[in-house]
């Protein structure tokens, strides 16, 4: 192997972009078992490098073989192989947004999670936030969340749930006096019913007053799908045939 050959290949890794500036970004996915040789082979298969050996030598000589981070990486136009390597070592993975719109059902959120790009979703992930509730309906806060490409939806759901709990605790601490609700979750259930009834802010206060009166008189509150009864043990509901 001649000196000029080595020099040219190492120079290319440092100075030559993997993609020209006019080219589109390329996505690569590295899992937890990806080795240095597999990482380099992936770049070769994507036609981003011509020869595997020089880059593999750099990775091994610099002791970076065991420091490659799993995840989804977007290779940017103008980026060199060495720049990409150090991004992989630092775990600078692709970041995506996931939005939960207010009033969205658990079923719809689940469908969106399943379709989200580079997100590992399993229906069982909901069990992490469901706790002692019969389902996870309404247990995440409507907001836009960021997640790392290749990550699990568990982290996203747990984050959305923690934000909801924080928000509920704040609302609960500042609630109006003499409300019939026993805990923040009952307040959340009531708010969900009101939100389904109307999108007009002025009407929500009226509906809220009607609900409070019905609850105080132990009259079931319905939203067309469920019948809610406020008991000492908490909210109880059943599907109306």
PDB file of C-alpha atoms in Angstrom:
ATOM      1  CA  UNK A   1       0.000   0.000   0.000  1.00  0.00           C
ATOM      2  CA  UNK A   2       1.712   3.206  -1.170  1.00  0.00           C
ATOM      3  CA  UNK A   3       2.082   6.357   0.889  1.00  0.00           C
ATOM      4  CA  UNK A   4       0.198   8.382  -1.725  1.00  0.00           C
ATOM      5  CA  UNK A   5      -2.728   5.942  -1.549  1.00  0.00           C
ATOM      6  CA  UNK A   6      -2.903   6.223   2.238  1.00  0.00           C
ATOM      7  CA  UNK A   7      -2.527   9.981   2.152  1.00  0.00           C
ATOM      8  CA  UNK A   8      -5.295  10.436  -0.399  1.00  0.00           C
ATOM      9  CA  UNK A   9      -7.735   8.188   1.450  1.00  0.00           C
ATOM     10  CA  UNK A  10      -7.097   9.779   4.838  1.00  0.00           C
ATOM     11  CA  UNK A  11      -7.298  13.229   3.282  1.00  0.00           C
ATOM     12  CA  UNK A  12     -10.657  12.319   1.727  1.00  0.00           C
ATOM     13  CA  UNK A  13     -12.030  11.256   5.104  1.00  0.00           C
ATOM     14  CA  UNK A  14     -11.031  14.567   6.659  1.00  0.00           C
ATOM     15  CA  UNK A  15     -11.687  17.013   3.836  1.00  0.00           C
ATOM     16  CA  UNK A  16     -14.012  15.472   1.258  1.00  0.00           C
ATOM     17  CA  UNK A  17     -17.774  15.710   1.970  1.00  0.00           C
ATOM     18  CA  UNK A  18     -19.734  12.484   2.004  1.00  0.00           C
ATOM     19  CA  UNK A  19     -22.495  14.328   0.168  1.00  0.00           C
ATOM     20  CA  UNK A  20     -22.258  17.320  -2.117  1.00  0.00           C
ATOM     21  CA  UNK A  21     -24.136  20.391  -0.928  1.00  0.00           C
ATOM     22  CA  UNK A  22     -26.798  19.994  -3.608  1.00  0.00           C
ATOM     23  CA  UNK A  23     -27.545  16.384  -2.603  1.00  0.00           C
ATOM     24  CA  UNK A  24     -30.298  15.322  -0.223  1.00  0.00           C
ATOM     25  CA  UNK A  25     -29.445  14.154   3.319  1.00  0.00           C
ATOM     26  CA  UNK A  26     -29.031  10.418   3.871  1.00  0.00           C
ATOM     27  CA  UNK A  27     -30.388   8.519   6.875  1.00  0.00           C
ATOM     28  CA  UNK A  28     -28.529   5.658   8.550  1.00  0.00           C
ATOM     29  CA  UNK A  29     -29.766   3.598  11.477  1.00  0.00           C
ATOM     30  CA  UNK A  30     -27.294   2.110  13.949  1.00  0.00           C
ATOM     31  CA  UNK A  31     -28.566  -0.332  16.547  1.00  0.00           C
ATOM     32  CA  UNK A  32     -26.928  -1.219  19.854  1.00  0.00           C
ATOM     33  CA  UNK A  33     -25.035  -4.130  18.332  1.00  0.00           C
ATOM     34  CA  UNK A  34     -23.510  -2.164  15.446  1.00  0.00           C
ATOM     35  CA  UNK A  35     -19.736  -2.635  15.391  1.00  0.00           C
ATOM     36  CA  UNK A  36     -17.150  -0.311  13.896  1.00  0.00           C
ATOM     37  CA  UNK A  37     -16.819  -2.520  10.823  1.00  0.00           C
ATOM     38  CA  UNK A  38     -20.609  -2.621  10.378  1.00  0.00           C
ATOM     39  CA  UNK A  39     -20.789   1.166  10.687  1.00  0.00           C
ATOM     40  CA  UNK A  40     -18.145   1.585   7.988  1.00  0.00           C
ATOM     41  CA  UNK A  41     -19.811  -1.046   5.824  1.00  0.00           C
ATOM     42  CA  UNK A  42     -23.102   0.869   6.066  1.00  0.00           C
ATOM     43  CA  UNK A  43     -21.391   3.976   4.705  1.00  0.00           C
ATOM     44  CA  UNK A  44     -19.908   1.923   1.882  1.00  0.00           C
ATOM     45  CA  UNK A  45     -23.298   0.389   1.009  1.00  0.00           C
ATOM     46  CA  UNK A  46     -24.794   3.886   0.851  1.00  0.00           C
ATOM     47  CA  UNK A  47     -22.008   4.837  -1.604  1.00  0.00           C
ATOM     48  CA  UNK A  48     -20.767   7.475   0.818  1.00  0.00           C
ATOM     49  CA  UNK A  49     -17.193   6.161   0.948  1.00  0.00           C
ATOM     50  CA  UNK A  50     -15.189   4.211  -1.615  1.00  0.00           C
ATOM     51  CA  UNK A  51     -12.941   2.246   0.739  1.00  0.00           C
ATOM     52  CA  UNK A  52     -13.723   0.895   4.196  1.00  0.00           C
ATOM     53  CA  UNK A  53     -10.249   0.209   5.523  1.00  0.00           C
ATOM     54  CA  UNK A  54      -8.933   3.779   6.088  1.00  0.00           C
ATOM     55  CA  UNK A  55     -11.941   4.875   8.160  1.00  0.00           C
ATOM     56  CA  UNK A  56     -11.952   1.608  10.081  1.00  0.00           C
ATOM     57  CA  UNK A  57      -8.267   2.113  10.889  1.00  0.00           C
ATOM     58  CA  UNK A  58      -8.967   5.601  12.232  1.00  0.00           C
ATOM     59  CA  UNK A  59     -11.799   4.325  14.425  1.00  0.00           C
ATOM     60  CA  UNK A  60      -9.668   1.556  15.896  1.00  0.00           C
ATOM     61  CA  UNK A  61      -6.467   3.565  16.330  1.00  0.00           C
ATOM     62  CA  UNK A  62      -8.323   6.366  18.124  1.00  0.00           C
ATOM     63  CA  UNK A  63     -10.096   3.879  20.402  1.00  0.00           C
ATOM     64  CA  UNK A  64     -13.586   4.817  19.239  1.00  0.00           C
ATOM     65  CA  UNK A  65     -14.779   1.313  18.349  1.00  0.00           C
ATOM     66  CA  UNK A  66     -16.680   0.889  21.627  1.00  0.00           C
ATOM     67  CA  UNK A  67     -17.979   4.447  21.744  1.00  0.00           C
ATOM     68  CA  UNK A  68     -20.334   4.433  18.758  1.00  0.00           C
ATOM     69  CA  UNK A  69     -23.862   5.378  19.881  1.00  0.00           C
ATOM     70  CA  UNK A  70     -26.990   3.672  18.577  1.00  0.00           C
ATOM     71  CA  UNK A  71     -29.663   5.763  16.894  1.00  0.00           C
ATOM     72  CA  UNK A  72     -30.851   7.284  13.642  1.00  0.00           C
ATOM     73  CA  UNK A  73     -28.409   9.722  12.062  1.00  0.00           C
ATOM     74  CA  UNK A  74     -28.989  12.186   9.273  1.00  0.00           C
ATOM     75  CA  UNK A  75     -25.870  12.664   7.171  1.00  0.00           C
ATOM     76  CA  UNK A  76     -25.825  16.283   6.103  1.00  0.00           C
ATOM     77  CA  UNK A  77     -24.605  17.606   2.753  1.00  0.00           C
ATOM     78  CA  UNK A  78     -21.088  18.969   3.138  1.00  0.00           C
ATOM     79  CA  UNK A  79     -20.288  16.735   6.129  1.00  0.00           C
ATOM     80  CA  UNK A  80     -17.083  14.684   6.079  1.00  0.00           C
ATOM     81  CA  UNK A  81     -16.677  11.118   7.316  1.00  0.00           C
ATOM     82  CA  UNK A  82     -14.670  12.297  10.326  1.00  0.00           C
ATOM     83  CA  UNK A  83     -17.329  14.850  11.260  1.00  0.00           C
ATOM     84  CA  UNK A  84     -19.978  12.142  11.034  1.00  0.00           C
ATOM     85  CA  UNK A  85     -17.853   9.773  13.106  1.00  0.00           C
ATOM     86  CA  UNK A  86     -17.585  12.233  15.967  1.00  0.00           C
ATOM     87  CA  UNK A  87     -21.321  12.933  15.809  1.00  0.00           C
ATOM     88  CA  UNK A  88     -21.957   9.197  16.152  1.00  0.00           C
ATOM     89  CA  UNK A  89     -19.554   9.045  19.090  1.00  0.00           C
ATOM     90  CA  UNK A  90     -21.335  11.960  20.784  1.00  0.00           C
ATOM     91  CA  UNK A  91     -24.789  10.502  20.044  1.00  0.00           C
ATOM     92  CA  UNK A  92     -25.940  13.478  17.979  1.00  0.00           C
ATOM     93  CA  UNK A  93     -28.930  11.602  16.567  1.00  0.00           C
ATOM     94  CA  UNK A  94     -31.796  12.823  14.411  1.00  0.00           C
ATOM     95  CA  UNK A  95     -34.476  14.604  16.450  1.00  0.00           C
ATOM     96  CA  UNK A  96     -38.156  14.468  15.488  1.00  0.00           C
ATOM     97  CA  UNK A  97     -41.295  16.208  16.743  1.00  0.00           C
ATOM     98  CA  UNK A  98     -44.497  14.494  17.843  1.00  0.00           C
ATOM     99  CA  UNK A  99     -47.608  16.575  18.500  1.00  0.00           C
ATOM    100  CA  UNK A 100     -50.564  15.599  20.677  1.00  0.00           C
ATOM    101  CA  UNK A 101     -53.562  17.808  19.938  1.00  0.00           C
ATOM    102  CA  UNK A 102     -55.969  18.664  22.739  1.00  0.00           C
ATOM    103  CA  UNK A 103     -58.960  16.337  22.756  1.00  0.00           C
ATOM    104  CA  UNK A 104     -57.215  13.569  20.815  1.00  0.00           C
ATOM    105  CA  UNK A 105     -58.232  10.085  21.938  1.00  0.00           C
ATOM    106  CA  UNK A 106     -55.791   7.448  23.109  1.00  0.00           C
ATOM    107  CA  UNK A 107     -56.629   5.377  20.039  1.00  0.00           C
ATOM    108  CA  UNK A 108     -55.695   8.226  17.683  1.00  0.00           C
ATOM    109  CA  UNK A 109     -52.497   8.985  19.603  1.00  0.00           C
ATOM    110  CA  UNK A 110     -51.575   5.302  19.379  1.00  0.00           C
ATOM    111  CA  UNK A 111     -52.140   5.345  15.620  1.00  0.00           C
ATOM    112  CA  UNK A 112     -49.961   8.442  15.271  1.00  0.00           C
ATOM    113  CA  UNK A 113     -47.216   6.880  17.393  1.00  0.00           C
ATOM    114  CA  UNK A 114     -47.251   3.775  15.216  1.00  0.00           C
ATOM    115  CA  UNK A 115     -46.810   5.942  12.105  1.00  0.00           C
ATOM    116  CA  UNK A 116     -44.200   8.302  13.580  1.00  0.00           C
ATOM    117  CA  UNK A 117     -40.885   8.276  11.734  1.00  0.00           C
ATOM    118  CA  UNK A 118     -37.991   6.470  13.428  1.00  0.00           C
ATOM    119  CA  UNK A 119     -39.969   5.819  16.625  1.00  0.00           C
ATOM    120  CA  UNK A 120     -40.135   2.357  18.167  1.00  0.00           C
ATOM    121  CA  UNK A 121     -43.759   1.996  19.298  1.00  0.00           C
ATOM    122  CA  UNK A 122     -45.431  -0.923  21.065  1.00  0.00           C
ATOM    123  CA  UNK A 123     -49.034  -0.834  22.394  1.00  0.00           C
ATOM    124  CA  UNK A 124     -47.764  -2.174  25.722  1.00  0.00           C
ATOM    125  CA  UNK A 125     -45.870   1.100  26.261  1.00  0.00           C
ATOM    126  CA  UNK A 126     -49.110   2.646  27.556  1.00  0.00           C
ATOM    127  CA  UNK A 127     -49.000   0.399  30.618  1.00  0.00           C
ATOM    128  CA  UNK A 128     -46.153   2.527  31.983  1.00  0.00           C
ATOM    129  CA  UNK A 129     -48.496   5.469  32.549  1.00  0.00           C
ATOM    130  CA  UNK A 130     -51.822   3.691  33.017  1.00  0.00           C
ATOM    131  CA  UNK A 131     -51.131   2.840  36.669  1.00  0.00           C
ATOM    132  CA  UNK A 132     -54.414   1.903  38.397  1.00  0.00           C
ATOM    133  CA  UNK A 133     -56.668   3.416  35.729  1.00  0.00           C
ATOM    134  CA  UNK A 134     -58.751   1.182  33.478  1.00  0.00           C
ATOM    135  CA  UNK A 135     -57.110   2.783  30.432  1.00  0.00           C
ATOM    136  CA  UNK A 136     -54.684   5.571  29.578  1.00  0.00           C
ATOM    137  CA  UNK A 137     -57.304   7.899  28.109  1.00  0.00           C
ATOM    138  CA  UNK A 138     -56.464  11.510  28.929  1.00  0.00           C
ATOM    139  CA  UNK A 139     -53.238  10.669  30.758  1.00  0.00           C
ATOM    140  CA  UNK A 140     -50.896  12.663  28.498  1.00  0.00           C
ATOM    141  CA  UNK A 141     -50.672  16.422  28.108  1.00  0.00           C
ATOM    142  CA  UNK A 142     -51.434  17.944  24.718  1.00  0.00           C
ATOM    143  CA  UNK A 143     -48.176  19.465  23.502  1.00  0.00           C
ATOM    144  CA  UNK A 144     -45.350  18.992  20.996  1.00  0.00           C
ATOM    145  CA  UNK A 145     -42.611  16.630  22.119  1.00  0.00           C
ATOM    146  CA  UNK A 146     -39.182  15.907  20.726  1.00  0.00           C
ATOM    147  CA  UNK A 147     -37.788  12.408  20.500  1.00  0.00           C
ATOM    148  CA  UNK A 148     -34.556  10.942  19.249  1.00  0.00           C
ATOM    149  CA  UNK A 149     -34.658   8.854  16.109  1.00  0.00           C
ATOM    150  CA  UNK A 150     -34.536   5.168  16.969  1.00  0.00           C
ATOM    151  CA  UNK A 151     -35.825   5.683  20.514  1.00  0.00           C
ATOM    152  CA  UNK A 152     -38.808   4.005  22.158  1.00  0.00           C
ATOM    153  CA  UNK A 153     -42.193   5.657  22.580  1.00  0.00           C
ATOM    154  CA  UNK A 154     -41.949   4.754  26.273  1.00  0.00           C
ATOM    155  CA  UNK A 155     -39.847   7.842  26.971  1.00  0.00           C
ATOM    156  CA  UNK A 156     -42.203  10.090  25.014  1.00  0.00           C
ATOM    157  CA  UNK A 157     -45.314   8.793  26.794  1.00  0.00           C
ATOM    158  CA  UNK A 158     -43.678   9.030  30.209  1.00  0.00           C
ATOM    159  CA  UNK A 159     -42.608  12.607  29.480  1.00  0.00           C
ATOM    160  CA  UNK A 160     -46.107  13.566  28.310  1.00  0.00           C
ATOM    161  CA  UNK A 161     -47.583  11.929  31.421  1.00  0.00           C
ATOM    162  CA  UNK A 162     -45.200  13.720  33.783  1.00  0.00           C
ATOM    163  CA  UNK A 163     -46.091  17.036  32.171  1.00  0.00           C
ATOM    164  CA  UNK A 164     -49.777  16.264  32.644  1.00  0.00           C
ATOM    165  CA  UNK A 165     -49.292  15.415  36.326  1.00  0.00           C
ATOM    166  CA  UNK A 166     -47.329  18.622  36.864  1.00  0.00           C
ATOM    167  CA  UNK A 167     -50.015  20.654  35.107  1.00  0.00           C
ATOM    168  CA  UNK A 168     -52.834  18.934  37.010  1.00  0.00           C
ATOM    169  CA  UNK A 169     -51.149  19.505  40.355  1.00  0.00           C
ATOM    170  CA  UNK A 170     -50.800  23.203  39.569  1.00  0.00           C
ATOM    171  CA  UNK A 171     -54.445  23.482  38.523  1.00  0.00           C
ATOM    172  CA  UNK A 172     -55.546  21.456  41.548  1.00  0.00           C
ATOM    173  CA  UNK A 173     -53.638  23.703  43.931  1.00  0.00           C
ATOM    174  CA  UNK A 174     -55.359  26.760  42.452  1.00  0.00           C
ATOM    175  CA  UNK A 175     -58.851  25.311  41.961  1.00  0.00           C
ATOM    176  CA  UNK A 176     -61.996  27.157  42.952  1.00  0.00           C
ATOM    177  CA  UNK A 177     -63.314  26.372  46.446  1.00  0.00           C
ATOM    178  CA  UNK A 178     -66.244  24.032  47.111  1.00  0.00           C
ATOM    179  CA  UNK A 179     -65.805  21.924  43.983  1.00  0.00           C
ATOM    180  CA  UNK A 180     -67.066  18.336  44.411  1.00  0.00           C
ATOM    181  CA  UNK A 181     -63.971  16.684  42.944  1.00  0.00           C
ATOM    182  CA  UNK A 182     -61.864  14.568  45.276  1.00  0.00           C
ATOM    183  CA  UNK A 183     -58.588  14.513  43.361  1.00  0.00           C
ATOM    184  CA  UNK A 184     -56.857  15.933  40.270  1.00  0.00           C
ATOM    185  CA  UNK A 185     -57.939  13.003  38.098  1.00  0.00           C
ATOM    186  CA  UNK A 186     -61.627  13.680  38.802  1.00  0.00           C
ATOM    187  CA  UNK A 187     -61.013  17.294  37.805  1.00  0.00           C
ATOM    188  CA  UNK A 188     -59.343  16.076  34.604  1.00  0.00           C
ATOM    189  CA  UNK A 189     -62.326  13.845  33.819  1.00  0.00           C
ATOM    190  CA  UNK A 190     -64.722  16.748  34.293  1.00  0.00           C
ATOM    191  CA  UNK A 191     -62.590  18.995  32.099  1.00  0.00           C
ATOM    192  CA  UNK A 192     -62.547  16.320  29.386  1.00  0.00           C
ATOM    193  CA  UNK A 193     -66.343  16.093  29.389  1.00  0.00           C
ATOM    194  CA  UNK A 194     -66.665  19.868  29.151  1.00  0.00           C
ATOM    195  CA  UNK A 195     -64.154  19.980  26.296  1.00  0.00           C
ATOM    196  CA  UNK A 196     -66.181  17.400  24.377  1.00  0.00           C
ATOM    197  CA  UNK A 197     -69.377  19.369  24.907  1.00  0.00           C
ATOM    198  CA  UNK A 198     -68.189  22.683  23.503  1.00  0.00           C
ATOM    199  CA  UNK A 199     -65.204  24.500  22.056  1.00  0.00           C
ATOM    200  CA  UNK A 200     -66.637  27.908  23.006  1.00  0.00           C
ATOM    201  CA  UNK A 201     -64.887  29.262  26.135  1.00  0.00           C
ATOM    202  CA  UNK A 202     -67.953  31.224  27.264  1.00  0.00           C
ATOM    203  CA  UNK A 203     -70.078  28.072  27.255  1.00  0.00           C
ATOM    204  CA  UNK A 204     -67.626  26.002  29.262  1.00  0.00           C
ATOM    205  CA  UNK A 205     -68.255  27.895  32.487  1.00  0.00           C
ATOM    206  CA  UNK A 206     -72.007  27.324  32.131  1.00  0.00           C
ATOM    207  CA  UNK A 207     -71.553  23.602  31.470  1.00  0.00           C
ATOM    208  CA  UNK A 208     -69.153  23.361  34.395  1.00  0.00           C
ATOM    209  CA  UNK A 209     -71.783  24.861  36.690  1.00  0.00           C
ATOM    210  CA  UNK A 210     -74.406  22.389  35.471  1.00  0.00           C
ATOM    211  CA  UNK A 211     -72.014  19.498  36.062  1.00  0.00           C
ATOM    212  CA  UNK A 212     -71.202  20.604  39.606  1.00  0.00           C
ATOM    213  CA  UNK A 213     -74.911  20.855  40.431  1.00  0.00           C
ATOM    214  CA  UNK A 214     -75.601  17.377  39.036  1.00  0.00           C
ATOM    215  CA  UNK A 215     -72.673  15.873  40.915  1.00  0.00           C
ATOM    216  CA  UNK A 216     -73.765  17.485  44.184  1.00  0.00           C
ATOM    217  CA  UNK A 217     -77.227  15.988  43.644  1.00  0.00           C
ATOM    218  CA  UNK A 218     -75.633  12.606  42.778  1.00  0.00           C
ATOM    219  CA  UNK A 219     -77.063  12.683  39.257  1.00  0.00           C
ATOM    220  CA  UNK A 220     -74.995  10.889  36.630  1.00  0.00           C
ATOM    221  CA  UNK A 221     -73.058  13.075  34.215  1.00  0.00           C
ATOM    222  CA  UNK A 222     -72.931  11.815  30.626  1.00  0.00           C
ATOM    223  CA  UNK A 223     -71.006  12.815  27.536  1.00  0.00           C
ATOM    224  CA  UNK A 224     -72.815  10.537  25.087  1.00  0.00           C
ATOM    225  CA  UNK A 225     -70.420   7.629  25.492  1.00  0.00           C
ATOM    226  CA  UNK A 226     -69.964   7.199  29.228  1.00  0.00           C
ATOM    227  CA  UNK A 227     -71.959   7.686  32.399  1.00  0.00           C
ATOM    228  CA  UNK A 228     -69.929   9.158  35.255  1.00  0.00           C
ATOM    229  CA  UNK A 229     -70.784   8.893  38.940  1.00  0.00           C
ATOM    230  CA  UNK A 230     -68.672  10.641  41.558  1.00  0.00           C
ATOM    231  CA  UNK A 231     -68.345   8.317  44.533  1.00  0.00           C
ATOM    232  CA  UNK A 232     -66.254   8.559  47.667  1.00  0.00           C
ATOM    233  CA  UNK A 233     -63.831   6.075  46.198  1.00  0.00           C
ATOM    234  CA  UNK A 234     -63.340   8.229  43.103  1.00  0.00           C
ATOM    235  CA  UNK A 235     -64.740   8.453  39.596  1.00  0.00           C
ATOM    236  CA  UNK A 236     -66.639   5.447  38.334  1.00  0.00           C
ATOM    237  CA  UNK A 237     -67.849   5.082  34.773  1.00  0.00           C
ATOM    238  CA  UNK A 238     -69.442   2.510  32.546  1.00  0.00           C
ATOM    239  CA  UNK A 239     -70.342   2.379  28.877  1.00  0.00           C
ATOM    240  CA  UNK A 240     -73.940   3.253  28.118  1.00  0.00           C
ATOM    241  CA  UNK A 241     -75.501   0.689  25.737  1.00  0.00           C
TER     242      UNK A 241
END
